[in-house]
CSV table of C-alpha atoms in Angstrom, one decimal:
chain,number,residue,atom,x,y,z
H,1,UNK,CA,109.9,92.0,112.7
H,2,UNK,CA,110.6,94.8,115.5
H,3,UNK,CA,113.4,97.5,115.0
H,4,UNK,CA,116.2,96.6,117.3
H,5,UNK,CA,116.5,100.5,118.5
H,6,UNK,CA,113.2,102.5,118.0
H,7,UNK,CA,115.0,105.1,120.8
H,8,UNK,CA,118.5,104.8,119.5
H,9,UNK,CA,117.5,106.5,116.4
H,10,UNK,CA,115.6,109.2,117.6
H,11,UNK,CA,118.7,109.9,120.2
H,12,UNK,CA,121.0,109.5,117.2
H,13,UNK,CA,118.9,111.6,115.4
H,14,UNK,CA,118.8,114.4,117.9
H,15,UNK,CA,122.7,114.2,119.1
H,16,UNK,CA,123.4,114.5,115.3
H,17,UNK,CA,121.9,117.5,113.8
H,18,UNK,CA,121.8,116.8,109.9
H,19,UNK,CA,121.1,119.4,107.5
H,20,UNK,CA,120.0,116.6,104.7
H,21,UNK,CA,117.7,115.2,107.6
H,22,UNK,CA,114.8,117.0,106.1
H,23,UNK,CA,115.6,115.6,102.4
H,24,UNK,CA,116.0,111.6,104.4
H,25,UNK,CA,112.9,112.3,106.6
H,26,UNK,CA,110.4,113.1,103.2
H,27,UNK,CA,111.6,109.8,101.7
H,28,UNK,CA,109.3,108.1,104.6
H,29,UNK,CA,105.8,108.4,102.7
H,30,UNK,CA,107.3,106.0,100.1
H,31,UNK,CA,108.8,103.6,102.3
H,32,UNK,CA,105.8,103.0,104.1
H,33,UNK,CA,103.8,102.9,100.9
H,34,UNK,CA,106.4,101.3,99.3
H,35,UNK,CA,106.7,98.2,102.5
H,36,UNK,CA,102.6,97.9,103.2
H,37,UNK,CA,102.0,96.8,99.1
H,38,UNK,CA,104.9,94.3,99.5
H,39,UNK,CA,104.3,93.1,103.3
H,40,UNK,CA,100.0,93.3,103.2
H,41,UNK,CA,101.1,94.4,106.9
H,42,UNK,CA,101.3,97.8,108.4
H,43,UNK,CA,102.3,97.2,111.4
H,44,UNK,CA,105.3,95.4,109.6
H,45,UNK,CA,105.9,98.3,107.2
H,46,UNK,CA,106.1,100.5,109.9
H,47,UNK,CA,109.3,98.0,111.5
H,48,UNK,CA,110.6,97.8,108.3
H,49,UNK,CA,110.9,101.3,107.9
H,50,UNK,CA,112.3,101.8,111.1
H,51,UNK,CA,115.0,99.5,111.1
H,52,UNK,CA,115.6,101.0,107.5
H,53,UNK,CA,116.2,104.3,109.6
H,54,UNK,CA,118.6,102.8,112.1
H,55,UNK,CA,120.7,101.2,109.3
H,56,UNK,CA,121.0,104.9,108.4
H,57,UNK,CA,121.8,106.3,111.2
H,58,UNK,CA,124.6,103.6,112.8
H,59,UNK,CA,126.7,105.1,109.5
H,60,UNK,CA,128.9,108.0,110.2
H,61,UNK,CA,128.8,110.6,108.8
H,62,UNK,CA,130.9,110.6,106.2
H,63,UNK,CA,129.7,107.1,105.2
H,64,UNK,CA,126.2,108.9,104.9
H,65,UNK,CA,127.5,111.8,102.7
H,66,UNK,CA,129.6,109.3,100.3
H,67,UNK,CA,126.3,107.8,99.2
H,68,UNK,CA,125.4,109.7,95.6
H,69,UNK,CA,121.1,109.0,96.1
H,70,UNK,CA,120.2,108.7,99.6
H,71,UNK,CA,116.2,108.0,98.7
H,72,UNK,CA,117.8,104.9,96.0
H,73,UNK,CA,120.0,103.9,99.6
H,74,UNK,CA,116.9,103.6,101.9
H,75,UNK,CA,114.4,102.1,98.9
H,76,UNK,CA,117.1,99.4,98.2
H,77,UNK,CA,117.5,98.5,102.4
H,78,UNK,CA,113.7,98.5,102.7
H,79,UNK,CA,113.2,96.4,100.0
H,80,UNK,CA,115.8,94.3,101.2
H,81,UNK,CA,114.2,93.8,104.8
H,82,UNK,CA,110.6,93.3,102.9
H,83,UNK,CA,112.2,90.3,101.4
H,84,UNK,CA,113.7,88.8,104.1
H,85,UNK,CA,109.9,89.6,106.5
H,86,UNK,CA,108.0,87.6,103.1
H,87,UNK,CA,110.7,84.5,103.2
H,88,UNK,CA,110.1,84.4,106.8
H,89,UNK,CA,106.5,85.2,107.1
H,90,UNK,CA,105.3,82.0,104.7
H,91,UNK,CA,107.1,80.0,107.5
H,92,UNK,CA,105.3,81.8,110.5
H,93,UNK,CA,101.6,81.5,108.2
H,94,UNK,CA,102.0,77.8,108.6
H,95,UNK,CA,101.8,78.0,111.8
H,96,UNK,CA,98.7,80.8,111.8
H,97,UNK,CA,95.6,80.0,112.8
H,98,UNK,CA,93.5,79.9,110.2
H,99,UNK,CA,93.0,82.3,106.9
H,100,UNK,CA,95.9,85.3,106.7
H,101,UNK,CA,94.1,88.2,105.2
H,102,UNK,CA,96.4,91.3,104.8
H,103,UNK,CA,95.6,93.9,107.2
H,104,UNK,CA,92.9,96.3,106.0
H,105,UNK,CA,92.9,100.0,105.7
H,106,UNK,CA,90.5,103.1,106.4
H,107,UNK,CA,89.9,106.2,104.1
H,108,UNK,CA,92.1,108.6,106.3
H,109,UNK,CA,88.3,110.8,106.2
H,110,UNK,CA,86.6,107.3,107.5
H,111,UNK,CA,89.6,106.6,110.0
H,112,UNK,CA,88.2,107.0,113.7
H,113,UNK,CA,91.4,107.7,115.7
H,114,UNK,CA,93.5,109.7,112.8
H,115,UNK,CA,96.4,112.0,114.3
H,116,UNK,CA,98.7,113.9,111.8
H,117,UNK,CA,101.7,111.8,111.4
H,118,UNK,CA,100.1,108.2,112.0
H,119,UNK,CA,101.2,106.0,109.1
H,120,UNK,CA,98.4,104.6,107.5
H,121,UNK,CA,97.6,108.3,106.4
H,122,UNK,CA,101.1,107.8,104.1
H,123,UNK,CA,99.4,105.0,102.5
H,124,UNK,CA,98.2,106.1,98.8
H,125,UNK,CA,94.6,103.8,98.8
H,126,UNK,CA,95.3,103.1,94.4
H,127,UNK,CA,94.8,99.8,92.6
H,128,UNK,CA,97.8,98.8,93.9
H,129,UNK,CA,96.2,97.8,97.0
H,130,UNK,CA,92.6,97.4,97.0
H,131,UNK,CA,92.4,93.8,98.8
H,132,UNK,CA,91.6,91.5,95.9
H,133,UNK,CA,95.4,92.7,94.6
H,134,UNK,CA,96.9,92.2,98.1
H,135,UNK,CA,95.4,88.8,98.1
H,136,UNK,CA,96.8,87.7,94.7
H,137,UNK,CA,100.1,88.9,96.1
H,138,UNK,CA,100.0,86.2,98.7
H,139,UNK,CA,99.8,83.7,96.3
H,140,UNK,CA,103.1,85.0,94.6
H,141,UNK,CA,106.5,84.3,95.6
H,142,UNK,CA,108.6,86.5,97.8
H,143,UNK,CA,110.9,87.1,94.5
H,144,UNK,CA,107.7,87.9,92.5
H,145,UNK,CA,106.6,90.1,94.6
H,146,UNK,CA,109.2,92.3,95.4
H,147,UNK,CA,110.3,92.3,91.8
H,148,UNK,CA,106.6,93.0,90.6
H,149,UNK,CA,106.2,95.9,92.7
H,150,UNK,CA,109.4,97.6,92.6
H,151,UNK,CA,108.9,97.2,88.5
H,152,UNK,CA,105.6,97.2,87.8
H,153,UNK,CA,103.8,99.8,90.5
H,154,UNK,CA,107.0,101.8,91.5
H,155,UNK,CA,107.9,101.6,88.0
H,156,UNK,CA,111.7,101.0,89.4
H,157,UNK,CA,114.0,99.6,86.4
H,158,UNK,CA,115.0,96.1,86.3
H,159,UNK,CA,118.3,96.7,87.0
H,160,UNK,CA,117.9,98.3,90.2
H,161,UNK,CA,115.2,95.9,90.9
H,162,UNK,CA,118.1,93.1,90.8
H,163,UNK,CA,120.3,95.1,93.2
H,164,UNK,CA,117.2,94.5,95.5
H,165,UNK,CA,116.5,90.9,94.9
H,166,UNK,CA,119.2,89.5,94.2
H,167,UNK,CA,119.2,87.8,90.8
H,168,UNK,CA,119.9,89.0,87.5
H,169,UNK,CA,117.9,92.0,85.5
H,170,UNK,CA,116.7,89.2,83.2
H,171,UNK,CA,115.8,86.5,86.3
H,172,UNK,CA,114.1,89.9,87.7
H,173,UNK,CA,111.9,90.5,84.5
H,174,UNK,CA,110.9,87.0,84.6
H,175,UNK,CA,110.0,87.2,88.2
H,176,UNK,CA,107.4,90.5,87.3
H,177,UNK,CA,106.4,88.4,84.2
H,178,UNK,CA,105.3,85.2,86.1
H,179,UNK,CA,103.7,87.6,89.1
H,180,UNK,CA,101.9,89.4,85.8
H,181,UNK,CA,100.4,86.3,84.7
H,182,UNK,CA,99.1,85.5,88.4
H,183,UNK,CA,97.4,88.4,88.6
H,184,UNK,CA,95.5,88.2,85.4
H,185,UNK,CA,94.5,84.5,85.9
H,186,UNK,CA,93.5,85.3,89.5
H,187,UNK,CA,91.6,88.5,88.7
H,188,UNK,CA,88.0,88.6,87.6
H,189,UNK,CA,86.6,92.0,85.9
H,190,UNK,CA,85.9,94.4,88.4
H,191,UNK,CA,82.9,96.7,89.0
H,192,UNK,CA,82.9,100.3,88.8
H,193,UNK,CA,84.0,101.9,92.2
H,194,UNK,CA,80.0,103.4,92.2
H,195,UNK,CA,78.3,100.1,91.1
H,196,UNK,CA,80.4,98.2,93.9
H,197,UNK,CA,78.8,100.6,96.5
H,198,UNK,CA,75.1,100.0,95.0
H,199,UNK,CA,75.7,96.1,95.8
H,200,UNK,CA,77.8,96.1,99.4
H,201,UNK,CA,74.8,98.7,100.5
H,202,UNK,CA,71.8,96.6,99.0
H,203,UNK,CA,74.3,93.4,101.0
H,204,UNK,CA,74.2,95.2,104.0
H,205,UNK,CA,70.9,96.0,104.1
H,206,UNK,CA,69.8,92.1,103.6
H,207,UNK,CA,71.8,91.2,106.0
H,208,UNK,CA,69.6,93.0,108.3
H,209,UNK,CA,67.3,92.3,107.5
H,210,UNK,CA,67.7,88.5,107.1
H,211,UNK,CA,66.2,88.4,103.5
H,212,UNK,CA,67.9,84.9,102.5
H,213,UNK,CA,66.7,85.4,99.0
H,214,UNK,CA,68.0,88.9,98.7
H,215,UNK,CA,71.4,87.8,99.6
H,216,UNK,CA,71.7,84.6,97.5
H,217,UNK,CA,70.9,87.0,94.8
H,218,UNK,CA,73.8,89.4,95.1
H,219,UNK,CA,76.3,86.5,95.7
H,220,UNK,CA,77.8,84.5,92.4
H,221,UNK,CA,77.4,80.8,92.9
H,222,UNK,CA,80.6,80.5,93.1
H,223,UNK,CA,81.9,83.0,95.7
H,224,UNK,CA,84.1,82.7,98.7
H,225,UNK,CA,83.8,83.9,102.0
H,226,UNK,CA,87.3,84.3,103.9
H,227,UNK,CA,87.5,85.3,107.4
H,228,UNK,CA,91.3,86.2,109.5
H,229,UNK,CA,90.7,86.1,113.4
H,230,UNK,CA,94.2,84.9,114.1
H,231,UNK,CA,93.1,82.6,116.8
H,232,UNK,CA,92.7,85.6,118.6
H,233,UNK,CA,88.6,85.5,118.5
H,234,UNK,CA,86.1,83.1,117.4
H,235,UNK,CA,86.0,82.7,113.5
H,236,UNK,CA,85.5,80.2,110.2
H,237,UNK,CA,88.8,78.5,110.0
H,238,UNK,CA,88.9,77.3,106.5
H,239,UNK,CA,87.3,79.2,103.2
H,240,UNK,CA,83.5,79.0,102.3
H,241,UNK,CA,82.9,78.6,98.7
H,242,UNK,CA,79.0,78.7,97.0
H,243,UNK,CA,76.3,81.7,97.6
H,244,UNK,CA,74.2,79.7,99.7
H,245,UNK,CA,77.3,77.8,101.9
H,246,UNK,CA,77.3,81.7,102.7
H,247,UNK,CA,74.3,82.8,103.3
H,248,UNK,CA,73.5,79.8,105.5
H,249,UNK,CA,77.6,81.1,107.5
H,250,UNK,CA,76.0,84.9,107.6
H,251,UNK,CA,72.2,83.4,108.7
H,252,UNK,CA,73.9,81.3,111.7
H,253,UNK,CA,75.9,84.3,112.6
H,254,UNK,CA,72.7,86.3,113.4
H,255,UNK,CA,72.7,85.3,116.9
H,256,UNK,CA,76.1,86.2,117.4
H,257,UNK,CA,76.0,89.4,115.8
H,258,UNK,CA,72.9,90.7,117.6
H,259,UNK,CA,73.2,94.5,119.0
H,260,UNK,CA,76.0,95.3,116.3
H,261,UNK,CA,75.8,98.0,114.0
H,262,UNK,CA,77.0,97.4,110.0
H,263,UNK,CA,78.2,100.6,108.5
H,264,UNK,CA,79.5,101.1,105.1
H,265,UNK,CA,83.3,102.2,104.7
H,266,UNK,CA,85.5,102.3,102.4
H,267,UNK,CA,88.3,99.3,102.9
H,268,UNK,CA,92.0,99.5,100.9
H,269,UNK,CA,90.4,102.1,98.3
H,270,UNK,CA,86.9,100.5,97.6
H,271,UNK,CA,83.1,100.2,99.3
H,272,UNK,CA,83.1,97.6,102.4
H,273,UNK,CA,81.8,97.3,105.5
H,274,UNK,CA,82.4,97.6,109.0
H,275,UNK,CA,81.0,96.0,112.3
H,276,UNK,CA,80.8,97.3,115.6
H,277,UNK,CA,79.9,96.2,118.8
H,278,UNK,CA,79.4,98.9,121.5
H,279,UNK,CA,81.4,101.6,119.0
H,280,UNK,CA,84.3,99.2,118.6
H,281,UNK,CA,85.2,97.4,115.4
H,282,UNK,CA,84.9,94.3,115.7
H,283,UNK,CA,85.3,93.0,112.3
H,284,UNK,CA,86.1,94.9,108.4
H,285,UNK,CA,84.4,93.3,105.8
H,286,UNK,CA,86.4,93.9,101.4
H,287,UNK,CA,84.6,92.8,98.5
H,288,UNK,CA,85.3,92.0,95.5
H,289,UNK,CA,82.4,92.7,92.7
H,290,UNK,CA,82.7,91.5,89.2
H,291,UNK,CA,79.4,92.4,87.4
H,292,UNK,CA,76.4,92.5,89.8
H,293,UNK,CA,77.3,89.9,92.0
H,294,UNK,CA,80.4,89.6,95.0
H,295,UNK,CA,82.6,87.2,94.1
H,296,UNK,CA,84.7,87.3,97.1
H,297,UNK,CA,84.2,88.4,100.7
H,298,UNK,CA,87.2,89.1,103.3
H,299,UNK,CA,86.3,89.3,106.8
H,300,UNK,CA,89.1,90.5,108.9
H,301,UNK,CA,88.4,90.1,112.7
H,302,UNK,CA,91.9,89.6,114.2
H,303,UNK,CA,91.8,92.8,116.9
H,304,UNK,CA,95.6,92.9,116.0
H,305,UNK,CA,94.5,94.0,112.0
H,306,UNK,CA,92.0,96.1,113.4
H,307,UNK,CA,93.9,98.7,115.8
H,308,UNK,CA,93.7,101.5,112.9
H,309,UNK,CA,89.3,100.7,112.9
H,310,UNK,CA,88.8,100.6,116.9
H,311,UNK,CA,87.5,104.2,118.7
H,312,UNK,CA,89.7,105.6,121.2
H,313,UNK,CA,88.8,104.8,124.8
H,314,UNK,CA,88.9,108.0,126.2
């Protein structure tokens, strides 16, 4: 969604001077945070947010001041908007071209173009969004989700999470119970943070060095590959399941992927990799590890996901 006056609320903004606008503005790190774990979408956090901004803004005054918990105000319109984007968005995915992966994000020391003030530098990288988590989201309803995360990350109570959705305290605590029980059937074990990096390193290095063996060996036999281009570049449309359905993807894409350079990085919290071409990302590579072997691989390639991973120009 796009905010129907990003300019109108800076002019409001400035023709109004508001001594509380310090208290309103500090309540942004949370939105954002708040809008990326229930959208999987930065770039729609960041709309979401803004229009939660200009719903402030086109009240007067004294509508403003009449509202007891201004922060409760602008959680309960962003979460709001993130339910309406989620309804909408699993009718636009339909329509996608191919795998949706949610859009990944740099360690704010790994990201290549950070400026104070750019919004993925609001994101808290926790559990709560390490890309296996964002993917189990998916699966959940828009109800779930909203209701899981407001209760269950954001620790908000059920009763305020009902204001939000829509439905009862009880229907709400049912919602997080059912998005719960998703999550723990969807979820294998995971790795320690340092063993995780051991196993994407010793992955990247037989990837380059095309040791078949090497890589069938890190990969459970039952693992998927997912890759996101969006229709936007060339990509595997549907999901690859089996270590060596994988390695035979990764071996075919040698040709393609000759002259890049694989670095590690650190994608939505935990080890990944990155791909370049020419010092631009080209594709951001999650993992999930249970044990010693990757269970699951995201590749994210759509250049729209990627804006946060691609060096300046100039």
């Amino acid at each position: 969604m796009k905010p129907e006056t990003t300019k109108g609320v800076s002019d409001t903004m400035a023709s109004q001077p508001d001594p509380g606008l310090s208290v309103i503005m500090s309540e942004r790190r949370h939105l954002i945070n708040l809008s990326y774990r229930l959208l999987g979408s930065l770039a729609d956090a960041e709309d979401v947010v803004q229009e939660t901004y200009a719903r402030w803004y086109a009240m007067s005054r004294e509508e403003q001041q009449a509202i007891e918990s201004p922060g409760a105000w602008l959680t309960k319109v962003a979460g709001r908007l993130c339910l309406n984007v989620l309804t909408s968005a699993r009718v636009r995915r339909e329509t996608y071209v191919g795998e949706w992966i949610p859009e990944p994000l740099p360690d704010r020391t790994e990201w290549m173009d950070a400026r104070p003030g750019d919004p993925a530098d609001r994101v808290t990288l926790d559990e709560s969004v390490n890309m296996a988590f964002l993917v189990v989201l998916e699966s959940m309803t828009p109800a779930e989700r909203v209701a899981f995360i407001l209760h269950d990350v954001f620790r908000y109570p059920f009763a305020e999470v009902a204001e939000i959705v829509g439905r009862t305290p009880a229907a709400c605590r049912q919602l997080a119970t059912s998005a719960r029980r998703r999550i723990r059937d969807a979820q294998a074990p995971t790795a320690r943070v340092t063993r995780q990096a051991r196993i994407v390193r010793e992955f990247k290095q037989a990837w380059e060095a095309k040791d078949i063996d090497a890589l069938i060996a890190l990969l459970d036999p039952d693992a998927t590959a997912i890759s996101d281009g969006g229709g936007a570049v060339s990509t595997v449309l549907h999901p690859i399941e089996g270590a060596e359905q994988i390695v035979r993807s990764v071996t075919r894409l040698a040709g393609v992927l000759a002259g890049v350079t694989i670095l590690e990085r650190t994608v939505n919290g935990w080890p990944g990799l990155v791909v370049q071409r020419d010092g631009v990302t080209v594709t951001v590579c999650a993992f999930e590890v249970a044990g010693d072997r990757i269970k699951h691989i995201w590749a994210v390639r759509n250049p729209d996901k990627l804006r946060l991973w691609t060096a300046p120009s100039s």
